Amino acid sequence: MPRGQENVNSPEWLLRQRDTVAYCNLRACSLNKDKKGMRLALAEFSTNHARLCARRLVLRASEYAAALDRLLAVEALRAGFWLKMMHRVISLRNVEVQSYWEHIRKGYELIAEGETLSATDMDLLEGKCPRYSESDSSEIAALIEDGSLCPNAKPHWRAGLLGRLKTLPLMIRTLNTFFTDLKYMEDFVPCIYHVVDRTSAESCDSTLRDAYGKSTGFETARQVLWRFILQNYLELPQLPRRSSRTLLAKQRPGGPDEERLHALATLAHELGFESDKITRLRRISAEELIARHALLRARKPPVFRAEDSHFESIQDAMVEVCREVPEVPRTAQFGKLVSSIPQTRSYASGFPDMLSYEREKEHLSEWDASILQSPPPMGWRVTTLFRLQTLCHILFDVPTELAFEKNRARRESWETIRPEDSEGSAQLSESEEGGEAEDRSPAKMPSNRRHTSPDVVFVELVNSKWNILRQVHSPNKESVRRVAEELCASHCLAAVSPDGGIGFIAPEDCFHSAVASGINTVLAMAVGATEYDSDTISCYTKFLYQ
């Protein structure tokens, strides 16, 4: 739980809320190109550090700012925002955090259903999973009964609240849980740079896409690689975040686990990733690395010299010994997502406790997203395995639509035009001037567009039609990125897939996502727009492929 959250009236907590209000003012002035208003908003921040974080977020990381806009527009979610931590979010270069934010927003919308929740209400709900946890379900039922939860809501709305909460297949997450999980992510996400090179201008997802050598299967390969890292990050050495020129000569704990590094490189190669680091790590077997490092530590070369043949013969003998050691047989066990054993402390977010992690980490690769449709039996509480599995699902199983169960009754009450009623009106057209569309008969996007148009287009859904915002001729990664950065000031960007799935992306990922879509298209959703929610937009994307 972030500092200051324990005591809502503490000076630190109040300054954090003040910085959030100042940031929202700064962002609004930036979108309206109000330079005077921006100067006034910058003067409202509590510290220079908060001011620098706000400037960096608004001016240099507009894709993150745009993704946050829809969260910070909700009063109940705004209280969990931690501006001074955003420089760490940006430095992580992991745009998958935007999927986490979208999960927060969609969860809130399903819970609220038109009512307005307070920050206190979300504080009572965060980290709970009443669908699978009897403990959480009982606690929420008691809060509803005694009027502590949503006391000002309508009686019939409160009566159906627990039922709606039980339709959520994952834990209820907020910005509070996000910033706690961020500390955990800072430990395992950088491990990806053991097999690909870190660059200051690209996200780790973009770097992985560049390293992927196959024409299909990237999403599955990426999921497998991340789950391996989540299983083994404690045995993988932390890479320094600075160059040797600026890195201080301090003692650092632990050495590399050669076997885990070799296994990571081998897995990455088998999945289709290619890089100099992967080649170098795979060149020598794990046993040879272990033997070589043991010999070098025992006898330093500058002091003890030996012929190469003598050194290699000892190394080969050690390798043979390593390979002949029998593997201890283990009883096959299946990971448990729920448990009937109560525990004194519930880890809703952040680092897992070591005992649970060591016991359950081997089952992290067993996750099947279909669990969200075929849930496990209910237990007293959800386990650490469930929490880590769902965190990994939220972050890395993209681009797919978040797996909330659809509320059919609510869907029928949409005021927007649904695709099935539009008779193909999801048409690509040039943006209308003055907001008025030209009178024309509806027509679907030509099905042969993916073959005849190499240009990359950014499209937006307006008045039930797909409008082209920008078109990039003779596209490459850099030209598409420049256009995407311009649009980020006013739009969120998302990848599109034939099944209607959408996933938020950063500007540097737009070129790869457009190519992967098969129709050279990137979605743009106006910041603050309320005409269509992401479910509706997802339904309309299928018309782009017809």
Coordinates of N, CA and C in Angstrom, one line a residue, residues 192 204-209 211-213 216-230 267-268 270-273 392-393 395-399:
I192 N 14.2 -9.1 -19.1 CA 14.1 -9.4 -20.5 C 15.3 -8.9 -21.3
C204 N 10.2 -2.3 -24.1 CA 10.7 -3.7 -24.2 C 9.9 -4.5 -25.2
D205 N 8.6 -4.2 -25.3 CA 7.7 -4.9 -26.2 C 8.2 -4.6 -27.7
S206 N 8.5 -3.3 -28.0 CA 9.0 -3.0 -29.3 C 10.3 -3.7 -29.6
T207 N 11.2 -3.7 -28.6 CA 12.5 -4.4 -28.8 C 12.3 -5.9 -29.1
L208 N 11.3 -6.5 -28.3 CA 11.0 -7.9 -28.6 C 10.5 -8.1 -30.0
R209 N 9.6 -7.2 -30.5 CA 9.1 -7.4 -31.8 C 10.2 -7.3 -32.8
A211 N 13.2 -8.2 -32.4 CA 14.1 -9.4 -32.3 C 13.4 -10.7 -32.8
Y212 N 12.1 -10.6 -33.0 CA 11.3 -11.8 -33.4 C 11.5 -12.1 -34.9
G213 N 12.0 -13.3 -35.2 CA 12.3 -13.6 -36.6 C 11.3 -14.4 -37.4
T216 N 4.7 -15.2 -37.9 CA 3.5 -15.3 -37.1 C 3.9 -15.8 -35.7
G217 N 2.9 -15.7 -34.8 CA 3.1 -16.3 -33.5 C 3.8 -15.5 -32.5
F218 N 3.9 -14.2 -32.7 CA 4.7 -13.3 -31.8 C 4.0 -13.3 -30.4
E219 N 2.7 -13.1 -30.4 CA 1.9 -12.9 -29.2 C 2.1 -14.1 -28.2
T220 N 2.0 -15.3 -28.8 CA 2.2 -16.5 -28.0 C 3.6 -16.6 -27.5
A221 N 4.6 -16.4 -28.4 CA 6.0 -16.4 -28.0 C 6.3 -15.4 -26.8
R222 N 5.7 -14.3 -27.0 CA 6.0 -13.2 -25.9 C 5.4 -13.7 -24.6
Q223 N 4.2 -14.2 -24.6 CA 3.5 -14.7 -23.3 C 4.4 -15.8 -22.7
V224 N 4.9 -16.7 -23.5 CA 5.7 -17.8 -22.9 C 7.0 -17.3 -22.3
L225 N 7.6 -16.4 -23.0 CA 8.9 -15.8 -22.5 C 8.7 -15.0 -21.2
W226 N 7.6 -14.2 -21.1 CA 7.4 -13.5 -19.9 C 7.0 -14.4 -18.7
R227 N 6.3 -15.5 -19.0 CA 6.0 -16.4 -17.9 C 7.2 -17.1 -17.4
F228 N 8.2 -17.4 -18.3 CA 9.4 -18.0 -17.8 C 10.2 -17.0 -16.9
I229 N 10.2 -15.8 -17.3 CA 10.9 -14.7 -16.5 C 10.2 -14.6 -15.2
L230 N 8.9 -14.6 -15.1 CA 8.2 -14.5 -13.9 C 8.5 -15.7 -12.9
L267 N 15.2 -20.9 -24.7 CA 13.7 -20.8 -24.9 C 13.4 -19.6 -25.8
A268 N 14.1 -18.5 -25.7 CA 13.9 -17.4 -26.6 C 14.2 -17.8 -28.0
E270 N 14.2 -20.8 -29.3 CA 13.1 -21.8 -29.8 C 11.8 -21.1 -30.2
L271 N 11.5 -20.0 -29.5 CA 10.3 -19.3 -29.7 C 10.4 -18.4 -31.0
G272 N 11.6 -18.1 -31.4 CA 11.8 -17.4 -32.7 C 12.5 -16.0 -32.5
F273 N 13.0 -15.7 -31.3 CA 13.7 -14.5 -31.1 C 15.2 -14.6 -31.5
C392 N 0.1 -11.3 -14.6 CA 0.7 -11.6 -15.9 C -0.3 -11.6 -17.1
H393 N -1.5 -12.1 -16.8 CA -2.5 -12.1 -17.9 C -2.8 -10.6 -18.3
L395 N -1.0 -7.9 -17.9 CA 0.1 -7.2 -18.5 C 0.5 -7.7 -19.9
F396 N 0.5 -9.0 -20.1 CA 1.2 -9.6 -21.3 C 0.4 -10.4 -22.2
D397 N -0.8 -10.8 -21.8 CA -1.7 -11.5 -22.7 C -2.5 -10.5 -23.6
V398 N -1.8 -9.7 -24.4 CA -2.4 -8.7 -25.2 C -1.9 -8.9 -26.6
P399 N -2.5 -8.3 -27.7 CA -3.8 -7.5 -27.6 C -5.0 -8.4 -27.6

